[in-house]
mmCIF file of C-alpha atoms in Angstrom:
data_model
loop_
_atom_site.group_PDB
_atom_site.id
_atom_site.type_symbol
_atom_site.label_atom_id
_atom_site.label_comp_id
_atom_site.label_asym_id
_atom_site.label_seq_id
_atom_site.Cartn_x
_atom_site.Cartn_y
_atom_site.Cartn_z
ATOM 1 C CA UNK T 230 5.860 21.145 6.398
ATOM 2 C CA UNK T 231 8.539 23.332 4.725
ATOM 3 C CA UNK T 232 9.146 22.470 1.239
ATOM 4 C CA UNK T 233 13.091 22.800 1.983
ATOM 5 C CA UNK T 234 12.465 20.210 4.867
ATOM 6 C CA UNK T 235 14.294 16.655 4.181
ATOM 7 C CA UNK T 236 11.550 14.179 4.012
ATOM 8 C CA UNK T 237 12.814 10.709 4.011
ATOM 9 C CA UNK T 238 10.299 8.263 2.010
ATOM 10 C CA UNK T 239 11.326 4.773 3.455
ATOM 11 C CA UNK T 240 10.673 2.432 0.257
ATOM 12 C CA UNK T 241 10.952 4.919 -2.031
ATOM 13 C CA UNK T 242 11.202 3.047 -5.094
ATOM 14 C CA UNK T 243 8.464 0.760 -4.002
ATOM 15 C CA UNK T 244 4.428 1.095 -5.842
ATOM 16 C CA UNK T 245 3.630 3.454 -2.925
ATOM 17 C CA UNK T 246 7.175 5.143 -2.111
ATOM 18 C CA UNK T 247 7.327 5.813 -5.722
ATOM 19 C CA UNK T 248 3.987 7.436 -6.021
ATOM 20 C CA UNK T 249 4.730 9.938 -3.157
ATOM 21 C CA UNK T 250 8.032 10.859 -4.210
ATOM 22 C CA UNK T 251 6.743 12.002 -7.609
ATOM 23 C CA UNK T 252 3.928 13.854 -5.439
ATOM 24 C CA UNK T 253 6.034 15.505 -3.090
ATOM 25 C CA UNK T 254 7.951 16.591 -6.292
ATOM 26 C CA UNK T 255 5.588 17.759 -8.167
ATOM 27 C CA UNK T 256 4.037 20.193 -4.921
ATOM 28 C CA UNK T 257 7.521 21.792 -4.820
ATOM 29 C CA UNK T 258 9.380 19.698 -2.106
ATOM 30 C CA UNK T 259 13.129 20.173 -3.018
ATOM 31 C CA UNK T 260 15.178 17.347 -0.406
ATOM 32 C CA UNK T 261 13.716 13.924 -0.813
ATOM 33 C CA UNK T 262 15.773 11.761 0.538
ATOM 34 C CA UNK T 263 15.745 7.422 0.196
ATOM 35 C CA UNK T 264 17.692 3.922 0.249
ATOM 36 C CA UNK T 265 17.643 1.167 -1.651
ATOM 37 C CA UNK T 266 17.023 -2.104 0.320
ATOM 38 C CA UNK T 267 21.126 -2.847 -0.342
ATOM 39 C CA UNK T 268 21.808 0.474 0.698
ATOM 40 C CA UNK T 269 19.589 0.605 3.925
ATOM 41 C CA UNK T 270 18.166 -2.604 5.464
ATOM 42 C CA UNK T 271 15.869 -1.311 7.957
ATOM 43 C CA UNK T 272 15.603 -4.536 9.641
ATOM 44 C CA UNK T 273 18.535 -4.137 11.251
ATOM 45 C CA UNK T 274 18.301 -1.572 13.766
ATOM 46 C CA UNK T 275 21.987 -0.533 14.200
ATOM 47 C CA UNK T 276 21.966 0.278 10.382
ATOM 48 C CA UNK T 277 18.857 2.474 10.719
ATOM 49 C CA UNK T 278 19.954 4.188 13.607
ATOM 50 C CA UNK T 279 23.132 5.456 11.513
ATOM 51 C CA UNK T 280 21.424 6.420 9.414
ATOM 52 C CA UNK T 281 18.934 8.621 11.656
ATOM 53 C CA UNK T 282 22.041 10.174 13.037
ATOM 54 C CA UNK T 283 23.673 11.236 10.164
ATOM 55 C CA UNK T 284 20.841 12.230 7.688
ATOM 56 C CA UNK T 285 18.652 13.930 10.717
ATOM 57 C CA UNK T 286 15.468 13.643 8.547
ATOM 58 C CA UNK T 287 12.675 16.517 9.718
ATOM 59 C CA UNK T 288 9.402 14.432 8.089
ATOM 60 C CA UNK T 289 9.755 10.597 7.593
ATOM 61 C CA UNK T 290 7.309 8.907 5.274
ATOM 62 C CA UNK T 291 7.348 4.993 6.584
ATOM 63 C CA UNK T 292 5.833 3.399 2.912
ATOM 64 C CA UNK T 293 8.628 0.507 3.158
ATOM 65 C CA UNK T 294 6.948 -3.034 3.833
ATOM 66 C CA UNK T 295 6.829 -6.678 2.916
ATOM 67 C CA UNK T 296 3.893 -6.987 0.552
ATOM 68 C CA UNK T 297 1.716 -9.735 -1.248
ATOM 69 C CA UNK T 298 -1.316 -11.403 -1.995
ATOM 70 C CA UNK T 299 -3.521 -14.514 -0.265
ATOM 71 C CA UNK T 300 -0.672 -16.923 -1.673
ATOM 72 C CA UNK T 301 1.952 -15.039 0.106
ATOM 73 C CA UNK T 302 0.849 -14.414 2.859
ATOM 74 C CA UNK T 303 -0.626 -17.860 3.712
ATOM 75 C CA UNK T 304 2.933 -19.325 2.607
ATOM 76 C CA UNK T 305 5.184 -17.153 4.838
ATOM 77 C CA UNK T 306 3.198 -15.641 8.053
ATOM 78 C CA UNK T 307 6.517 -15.303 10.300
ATOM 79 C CA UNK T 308 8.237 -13.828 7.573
ATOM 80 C CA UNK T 309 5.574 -10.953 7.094
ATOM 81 C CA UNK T 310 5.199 -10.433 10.991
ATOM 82 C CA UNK T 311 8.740 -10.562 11.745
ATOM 83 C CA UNK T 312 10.086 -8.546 9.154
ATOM 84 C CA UNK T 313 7.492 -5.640 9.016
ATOM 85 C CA UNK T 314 7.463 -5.530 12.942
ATOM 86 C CA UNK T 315 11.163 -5.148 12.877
ATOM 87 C CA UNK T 316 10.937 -2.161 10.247
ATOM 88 C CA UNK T 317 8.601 0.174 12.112
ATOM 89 C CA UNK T 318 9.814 -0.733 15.495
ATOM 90 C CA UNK T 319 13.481 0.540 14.051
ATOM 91 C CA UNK T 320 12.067 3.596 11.821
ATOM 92 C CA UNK T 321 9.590 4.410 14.621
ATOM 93 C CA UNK T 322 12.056 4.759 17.461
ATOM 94 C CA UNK T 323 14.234 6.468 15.486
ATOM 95 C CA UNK T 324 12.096 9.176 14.489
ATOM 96 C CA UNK T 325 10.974 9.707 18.581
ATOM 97 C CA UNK T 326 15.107 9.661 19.132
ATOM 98 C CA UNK T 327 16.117 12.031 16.274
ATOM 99 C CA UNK T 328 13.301 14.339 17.080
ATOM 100 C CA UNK T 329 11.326 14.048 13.127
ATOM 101 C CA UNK T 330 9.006 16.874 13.146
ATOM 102 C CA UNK T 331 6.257 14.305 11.630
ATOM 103 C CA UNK T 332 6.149 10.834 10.637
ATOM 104 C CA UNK T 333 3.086 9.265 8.636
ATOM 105 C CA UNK T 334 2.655 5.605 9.028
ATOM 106 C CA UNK T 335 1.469 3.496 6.113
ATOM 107 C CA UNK T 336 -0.845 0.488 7.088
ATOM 108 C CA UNK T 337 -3.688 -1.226 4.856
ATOM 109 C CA UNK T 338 -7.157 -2.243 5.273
ATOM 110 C CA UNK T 339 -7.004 -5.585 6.202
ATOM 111 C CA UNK T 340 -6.110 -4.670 9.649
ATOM 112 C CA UNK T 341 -9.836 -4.342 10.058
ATOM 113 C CA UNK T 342 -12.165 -7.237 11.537
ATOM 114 C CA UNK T 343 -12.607 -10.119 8.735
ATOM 115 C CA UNK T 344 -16.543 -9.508 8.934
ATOM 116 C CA UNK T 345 -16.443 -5.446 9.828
ATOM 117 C CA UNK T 346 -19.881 -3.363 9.182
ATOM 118 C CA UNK T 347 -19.480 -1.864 5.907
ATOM 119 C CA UNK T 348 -18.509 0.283 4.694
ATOM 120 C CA UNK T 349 -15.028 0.213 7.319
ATOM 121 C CA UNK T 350 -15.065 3.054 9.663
ATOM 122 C CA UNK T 351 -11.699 3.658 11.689
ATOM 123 C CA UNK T 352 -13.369 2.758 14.896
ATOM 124 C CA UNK T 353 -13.884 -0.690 13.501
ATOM 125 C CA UNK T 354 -10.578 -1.152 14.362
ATOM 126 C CA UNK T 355 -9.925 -3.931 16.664
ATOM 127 C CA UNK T 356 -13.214 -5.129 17.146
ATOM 128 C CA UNK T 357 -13.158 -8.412 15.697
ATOM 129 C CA UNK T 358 -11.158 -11.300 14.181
ATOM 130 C CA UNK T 359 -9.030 -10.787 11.568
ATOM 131 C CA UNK T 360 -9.038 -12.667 7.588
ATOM 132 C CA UNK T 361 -6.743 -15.311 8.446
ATOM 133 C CA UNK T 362 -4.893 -15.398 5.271
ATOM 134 C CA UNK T 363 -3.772 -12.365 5.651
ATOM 135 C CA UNK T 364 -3.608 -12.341 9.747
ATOM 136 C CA UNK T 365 0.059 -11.815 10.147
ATOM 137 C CA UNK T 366 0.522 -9.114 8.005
ATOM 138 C CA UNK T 367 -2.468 -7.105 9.786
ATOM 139 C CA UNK T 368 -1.236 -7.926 12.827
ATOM 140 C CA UNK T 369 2.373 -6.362 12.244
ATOM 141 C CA UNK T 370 0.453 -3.221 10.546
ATOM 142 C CA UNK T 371 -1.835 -3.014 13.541
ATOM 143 C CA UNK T 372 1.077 -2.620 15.825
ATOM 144 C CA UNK T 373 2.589 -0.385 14.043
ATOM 145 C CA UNK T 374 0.010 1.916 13.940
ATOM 146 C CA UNK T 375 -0.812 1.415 17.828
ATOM 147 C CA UNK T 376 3.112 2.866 18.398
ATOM 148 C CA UNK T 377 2.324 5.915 16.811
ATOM 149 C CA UNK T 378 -0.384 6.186 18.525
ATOM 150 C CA UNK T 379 1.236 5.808 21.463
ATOM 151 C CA UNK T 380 4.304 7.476 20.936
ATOM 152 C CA UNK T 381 1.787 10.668 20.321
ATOM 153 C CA UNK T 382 -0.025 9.907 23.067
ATOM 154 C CA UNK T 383 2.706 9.396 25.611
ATOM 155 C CA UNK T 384 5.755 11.931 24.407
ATOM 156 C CA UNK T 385 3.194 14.604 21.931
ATOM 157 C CA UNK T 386 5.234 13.049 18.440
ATOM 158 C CA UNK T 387 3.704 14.312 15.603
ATOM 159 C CA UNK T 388 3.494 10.654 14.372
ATOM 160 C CA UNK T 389 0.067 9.973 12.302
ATOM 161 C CA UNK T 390 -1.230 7.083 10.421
ATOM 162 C CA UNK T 391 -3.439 5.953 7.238
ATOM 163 C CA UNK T 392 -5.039 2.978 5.709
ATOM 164 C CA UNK T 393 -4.902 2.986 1.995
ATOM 165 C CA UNK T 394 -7.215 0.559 0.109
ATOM 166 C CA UNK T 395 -5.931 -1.728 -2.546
ATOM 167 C CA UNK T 396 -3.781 0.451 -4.663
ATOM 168 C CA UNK T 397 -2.692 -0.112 -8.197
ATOM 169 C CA UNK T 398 -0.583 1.410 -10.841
ATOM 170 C CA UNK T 399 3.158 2.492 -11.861
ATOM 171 C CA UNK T 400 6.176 0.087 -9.928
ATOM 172 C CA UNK T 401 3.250 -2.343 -8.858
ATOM 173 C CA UNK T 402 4.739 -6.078 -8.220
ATOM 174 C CA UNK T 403 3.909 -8.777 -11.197
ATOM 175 C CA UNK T 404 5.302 -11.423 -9.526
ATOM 176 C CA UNK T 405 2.362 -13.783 -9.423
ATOM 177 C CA UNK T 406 3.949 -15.418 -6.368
ATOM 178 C CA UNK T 407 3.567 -12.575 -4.230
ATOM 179 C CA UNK T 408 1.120 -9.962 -6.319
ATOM 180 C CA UNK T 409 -1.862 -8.387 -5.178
ATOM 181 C CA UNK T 410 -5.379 -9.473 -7.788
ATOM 182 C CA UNK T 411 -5.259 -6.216 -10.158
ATOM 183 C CA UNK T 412 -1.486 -6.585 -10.964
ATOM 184 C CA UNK T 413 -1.654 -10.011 -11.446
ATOM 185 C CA UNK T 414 -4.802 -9.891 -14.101
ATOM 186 C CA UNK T 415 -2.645 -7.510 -15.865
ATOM 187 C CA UNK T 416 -0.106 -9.917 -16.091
ATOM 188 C CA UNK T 417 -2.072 -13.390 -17.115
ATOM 189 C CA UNK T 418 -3.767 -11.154 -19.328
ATOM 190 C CA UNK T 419 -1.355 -9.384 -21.384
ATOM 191 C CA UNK T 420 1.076 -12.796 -21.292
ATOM 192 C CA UNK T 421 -2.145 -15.117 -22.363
ATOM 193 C CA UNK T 422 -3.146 -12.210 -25.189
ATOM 194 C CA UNK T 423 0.462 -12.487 -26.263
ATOM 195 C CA UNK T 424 0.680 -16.409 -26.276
ATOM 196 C CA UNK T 425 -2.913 -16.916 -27.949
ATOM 197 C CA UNK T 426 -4.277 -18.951 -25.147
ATOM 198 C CA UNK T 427 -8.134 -19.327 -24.702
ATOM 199 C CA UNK T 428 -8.041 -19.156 -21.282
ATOM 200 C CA UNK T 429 -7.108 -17.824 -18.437
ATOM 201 C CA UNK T 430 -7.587 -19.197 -14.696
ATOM 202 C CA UNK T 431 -8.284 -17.204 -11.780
ATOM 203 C CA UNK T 432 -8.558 -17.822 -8.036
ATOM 204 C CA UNK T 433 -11.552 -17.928 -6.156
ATOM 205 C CA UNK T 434 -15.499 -17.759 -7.317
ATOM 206 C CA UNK T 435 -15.177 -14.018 -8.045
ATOM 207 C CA UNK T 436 -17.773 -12.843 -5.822
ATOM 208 C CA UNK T 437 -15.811 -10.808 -3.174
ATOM 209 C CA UNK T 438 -16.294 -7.190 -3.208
ATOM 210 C CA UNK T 439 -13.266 -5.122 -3.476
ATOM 211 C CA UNK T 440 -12.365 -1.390 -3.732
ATOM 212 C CA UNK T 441 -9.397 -0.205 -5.540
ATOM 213 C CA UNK T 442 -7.341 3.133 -5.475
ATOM 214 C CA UNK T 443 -5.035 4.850 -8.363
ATOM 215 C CA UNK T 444 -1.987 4.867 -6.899
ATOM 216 C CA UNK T 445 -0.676 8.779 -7.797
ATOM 217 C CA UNK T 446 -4.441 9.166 -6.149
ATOM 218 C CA UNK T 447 -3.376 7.552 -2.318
ATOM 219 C CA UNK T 448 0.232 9.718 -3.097
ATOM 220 C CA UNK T 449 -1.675 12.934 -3.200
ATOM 221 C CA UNK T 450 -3.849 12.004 0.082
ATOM 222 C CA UNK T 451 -0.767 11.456 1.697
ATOM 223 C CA UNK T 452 1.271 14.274 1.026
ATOM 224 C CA UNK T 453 -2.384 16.461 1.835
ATOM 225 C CA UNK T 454 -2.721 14.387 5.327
ATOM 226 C CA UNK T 455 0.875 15.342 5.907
ATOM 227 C CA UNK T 456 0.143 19.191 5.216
ATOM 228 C CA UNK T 457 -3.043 19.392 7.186
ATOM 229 C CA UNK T 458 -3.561 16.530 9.774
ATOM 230 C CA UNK T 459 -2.362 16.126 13.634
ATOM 231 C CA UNK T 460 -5.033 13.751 14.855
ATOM 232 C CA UNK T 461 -4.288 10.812 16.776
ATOM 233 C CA UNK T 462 -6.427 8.434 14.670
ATOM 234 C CA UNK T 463 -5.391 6.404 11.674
ATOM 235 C CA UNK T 464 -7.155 8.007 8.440
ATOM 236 C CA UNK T 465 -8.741 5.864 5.685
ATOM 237 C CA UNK T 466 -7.792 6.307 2.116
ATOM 238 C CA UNK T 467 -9.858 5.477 -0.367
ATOM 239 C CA UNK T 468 -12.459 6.178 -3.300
ATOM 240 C CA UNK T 469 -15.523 4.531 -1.089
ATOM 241 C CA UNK T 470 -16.603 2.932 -4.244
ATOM 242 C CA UNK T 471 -16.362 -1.087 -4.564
ATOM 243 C CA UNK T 472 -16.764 -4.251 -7.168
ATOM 244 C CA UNK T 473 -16.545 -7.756 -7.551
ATOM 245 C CA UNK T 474 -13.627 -9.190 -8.320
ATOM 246 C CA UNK T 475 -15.356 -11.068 -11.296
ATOM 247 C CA UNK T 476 -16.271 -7.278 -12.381
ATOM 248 C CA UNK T 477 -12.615 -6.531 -11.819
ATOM 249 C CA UNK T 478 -11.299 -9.721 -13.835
ATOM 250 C CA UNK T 479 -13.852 -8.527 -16.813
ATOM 251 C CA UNK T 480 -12.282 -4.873 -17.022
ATOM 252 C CA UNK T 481 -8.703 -5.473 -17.177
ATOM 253 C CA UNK T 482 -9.694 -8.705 -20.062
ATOM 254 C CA UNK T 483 -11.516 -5.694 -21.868
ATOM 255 C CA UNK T 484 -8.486 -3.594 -21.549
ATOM 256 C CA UNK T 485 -5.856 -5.756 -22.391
ATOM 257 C CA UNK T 486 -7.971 -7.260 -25.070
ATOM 258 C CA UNK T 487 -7.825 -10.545 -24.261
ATOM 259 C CA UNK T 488 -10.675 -12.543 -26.197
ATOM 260 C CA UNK T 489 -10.549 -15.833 -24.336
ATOM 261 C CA UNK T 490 -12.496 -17.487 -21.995
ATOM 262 C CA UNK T 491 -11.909 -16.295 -17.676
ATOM 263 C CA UNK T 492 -11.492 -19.957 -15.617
ATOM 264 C CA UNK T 493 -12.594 -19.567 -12.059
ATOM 265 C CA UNK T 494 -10.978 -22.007 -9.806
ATOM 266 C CA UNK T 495 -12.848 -22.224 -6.562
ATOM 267 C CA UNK T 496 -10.817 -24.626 -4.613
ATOM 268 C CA UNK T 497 -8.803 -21.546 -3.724
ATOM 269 C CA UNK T 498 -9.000 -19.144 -1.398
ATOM 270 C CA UNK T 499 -11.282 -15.715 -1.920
ATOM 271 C CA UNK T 500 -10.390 -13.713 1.295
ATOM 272 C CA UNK T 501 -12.270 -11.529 2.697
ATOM 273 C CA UNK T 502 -16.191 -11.531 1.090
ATOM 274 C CA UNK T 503 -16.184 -7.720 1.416
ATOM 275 C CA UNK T 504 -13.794 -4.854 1.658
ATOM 276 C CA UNK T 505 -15.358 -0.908 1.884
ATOM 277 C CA UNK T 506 -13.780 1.918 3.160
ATOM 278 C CA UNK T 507 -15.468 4.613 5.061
ATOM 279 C CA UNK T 508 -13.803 7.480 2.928
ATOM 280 C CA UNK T 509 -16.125 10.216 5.404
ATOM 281 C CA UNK T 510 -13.310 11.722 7.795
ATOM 282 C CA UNK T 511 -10.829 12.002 4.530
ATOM 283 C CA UNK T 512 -13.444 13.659 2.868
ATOM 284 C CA UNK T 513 -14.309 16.014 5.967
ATOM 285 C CA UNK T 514 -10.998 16.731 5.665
ATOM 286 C CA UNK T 515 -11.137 18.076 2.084
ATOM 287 C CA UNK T 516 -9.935 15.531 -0.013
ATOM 288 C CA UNK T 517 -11.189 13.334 -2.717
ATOM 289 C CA UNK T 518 -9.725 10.681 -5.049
ATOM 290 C CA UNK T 519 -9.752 11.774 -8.560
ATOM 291 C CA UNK T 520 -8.964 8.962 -10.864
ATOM 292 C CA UNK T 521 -12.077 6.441 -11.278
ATOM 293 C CA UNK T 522 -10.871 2.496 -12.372
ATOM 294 C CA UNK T 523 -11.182 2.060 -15.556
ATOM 295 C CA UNK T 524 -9.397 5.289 -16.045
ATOM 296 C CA UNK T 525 -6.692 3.908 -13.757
ATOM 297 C CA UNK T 526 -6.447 0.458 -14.792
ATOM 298 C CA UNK T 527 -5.884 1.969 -18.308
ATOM 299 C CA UNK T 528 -2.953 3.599 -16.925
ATOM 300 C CA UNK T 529 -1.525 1.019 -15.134
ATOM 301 C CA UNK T 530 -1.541 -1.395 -18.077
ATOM 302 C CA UNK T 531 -0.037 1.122 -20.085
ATOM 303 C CA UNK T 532 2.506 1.171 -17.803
ATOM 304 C CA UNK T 533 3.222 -2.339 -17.224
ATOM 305 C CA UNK T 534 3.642 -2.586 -21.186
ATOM 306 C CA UNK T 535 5.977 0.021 -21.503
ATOM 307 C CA UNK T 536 8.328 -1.064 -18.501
ATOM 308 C CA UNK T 537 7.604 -4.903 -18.812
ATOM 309 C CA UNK T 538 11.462 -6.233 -19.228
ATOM 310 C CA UNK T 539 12.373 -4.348 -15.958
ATOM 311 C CA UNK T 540 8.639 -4.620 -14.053
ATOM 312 C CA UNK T 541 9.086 -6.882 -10.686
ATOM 313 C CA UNK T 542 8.220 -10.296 -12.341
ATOM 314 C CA UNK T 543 10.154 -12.855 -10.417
ATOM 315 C CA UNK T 544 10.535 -11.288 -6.731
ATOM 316 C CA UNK T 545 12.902 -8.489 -8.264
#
């Protein structure tokens, strides 16, 4: 990439738009271009395709998506396939039409197998059934990720893909409706610490292993992927390190200082039992994640108490 190219970050002002924006910035990149959601739907493929033709992006960066946790995604599966299938096939087309020098595709690990060998490789990819509760969601991801792949394959589009692990930190979504785990601890944390409650209640036994990634961390992979990868296959992003979410719920109480007691309800849902990336091609590559959890969770609350009256709360 040039740094004078015009890179369009689709869901810029999202917890991962965001994050790569500020990278791209920081590295010297002087035309980043984005929508709002009002400004741009990208469901709607006549709107995108306006857009394509008058803003002629040369790298696209396709971080839009509709997001959430167990609850949300077991409460609205057409929602999540329909919507997020209509965004990349729109933005994906688009960039093969308008000729974008390179596209990088967002998806997430849990478009691997439910009960995958871990840690994840790549290849894992399609080799088993999917965590139900989150099937829909995958499923849309997966496809997404197979056009690139095929659009690469078939045409020679410089169109590549990664799968970030859970990510964290600044613009992150509190809305316990629809929130990923970390975010929402913060939340039930800081709001029980404030109210003087002695408990708080979580879902599930606690026992699932999860890994979790600094968000400025996956911006940085990104923007180096972009600068020095052409492969065909989707790249893990990741730390390769992992916890329980019990060990998870305990940090973030220790950080937000919350004395009270942790209330595990296990009539609901854990998820997956375990989720590990394979961080060895990324690594290969020459990259490494530099900001370890308790580090980043630090930052992240920090965050979420300094921006709390305008933080996504209640689906904003």
């Amino acid at each position: 990439m040039n740094k004078t190219d015009k890179i369009y970050v689709a869901g810029h002002r999202g917890l991962v738009g965001s994050a790569i924006v500020r990278n791209l910035k920081a590295k010297g990149y002087t035309n980043i271009i984005g929508r709002t959601h009002q400004e741009l739907e990208l469901t709607d493929q006549v709107a995108v395709r306006e857009f394509f033709e008058k803003e002629r992006p040369d790298v696209v960066v396709l971080a839009a998506a509709k997001v959430g946790g167990i609850n949300a995604n077991n409460t609205a599966p057409a929602d999540f396939a329909w919507d997020n299938m209509q965004v990349q096939c729109n933005v994906i087309k688009c960039c093969h039409d308008y000729k974008v020098k390179k596209l990088l595709f967002l998806g997430s690990t849990c478009i691997y197998p439910k009960m995958a060998a871990q840690p994840i490789v790549e290849d894992a990819l399609l080799t088993g059934p999917l965590e139900q509760t989150n099937e829909a969601y995958a499923i849309a991801k997966i496809s997404g990720m197979q056009m690139c792949k095929y659009f690469k394959r078939q045409y020679g589009d410089n169109f590549i893909s990664c799968m970030p692990t859970n990510l964290y930190g600044p613009h992150d979504n509190y809305d316990l409706k629809g929130s990923h785990v970390l975010p929402a601890m913060i939340r039930k944390f800081h709001e029980a610490k404030m109210q003087n409650a002695k408990s708080v209640e979580l879902w599930g036994t606690g026992s699932p292993l999860r890994e979790f990634l600094y968000v400025d961390d996956m911006a940085d992979a990104c923007v180096f992927l972009l600068e020095n990868y052409d492969g065909e296959q989707h790249v893990n992003i990741g730390t390769g390190k992992e916890l329980t979410i019990r060990e998870l719920a305990e940090l973030v109480k220790k950080t937000v200082g919350f004395e009270g007691e942790i209330v595990w309800n296990s009539s609901m849902p854990d998820g997956t039992p375990r989720k590990l990336t394979d961080v060895t091609k990324l690594h290969e590559l020459g990259w490494t994640h530099k900001v370890e959890l308790e580090e980043g969770v630090k930052l992240a609350y920090e965050w979420f108490k300094e921006n709390v009256d305008h933080a996504r709360m209640n689906g904003r």
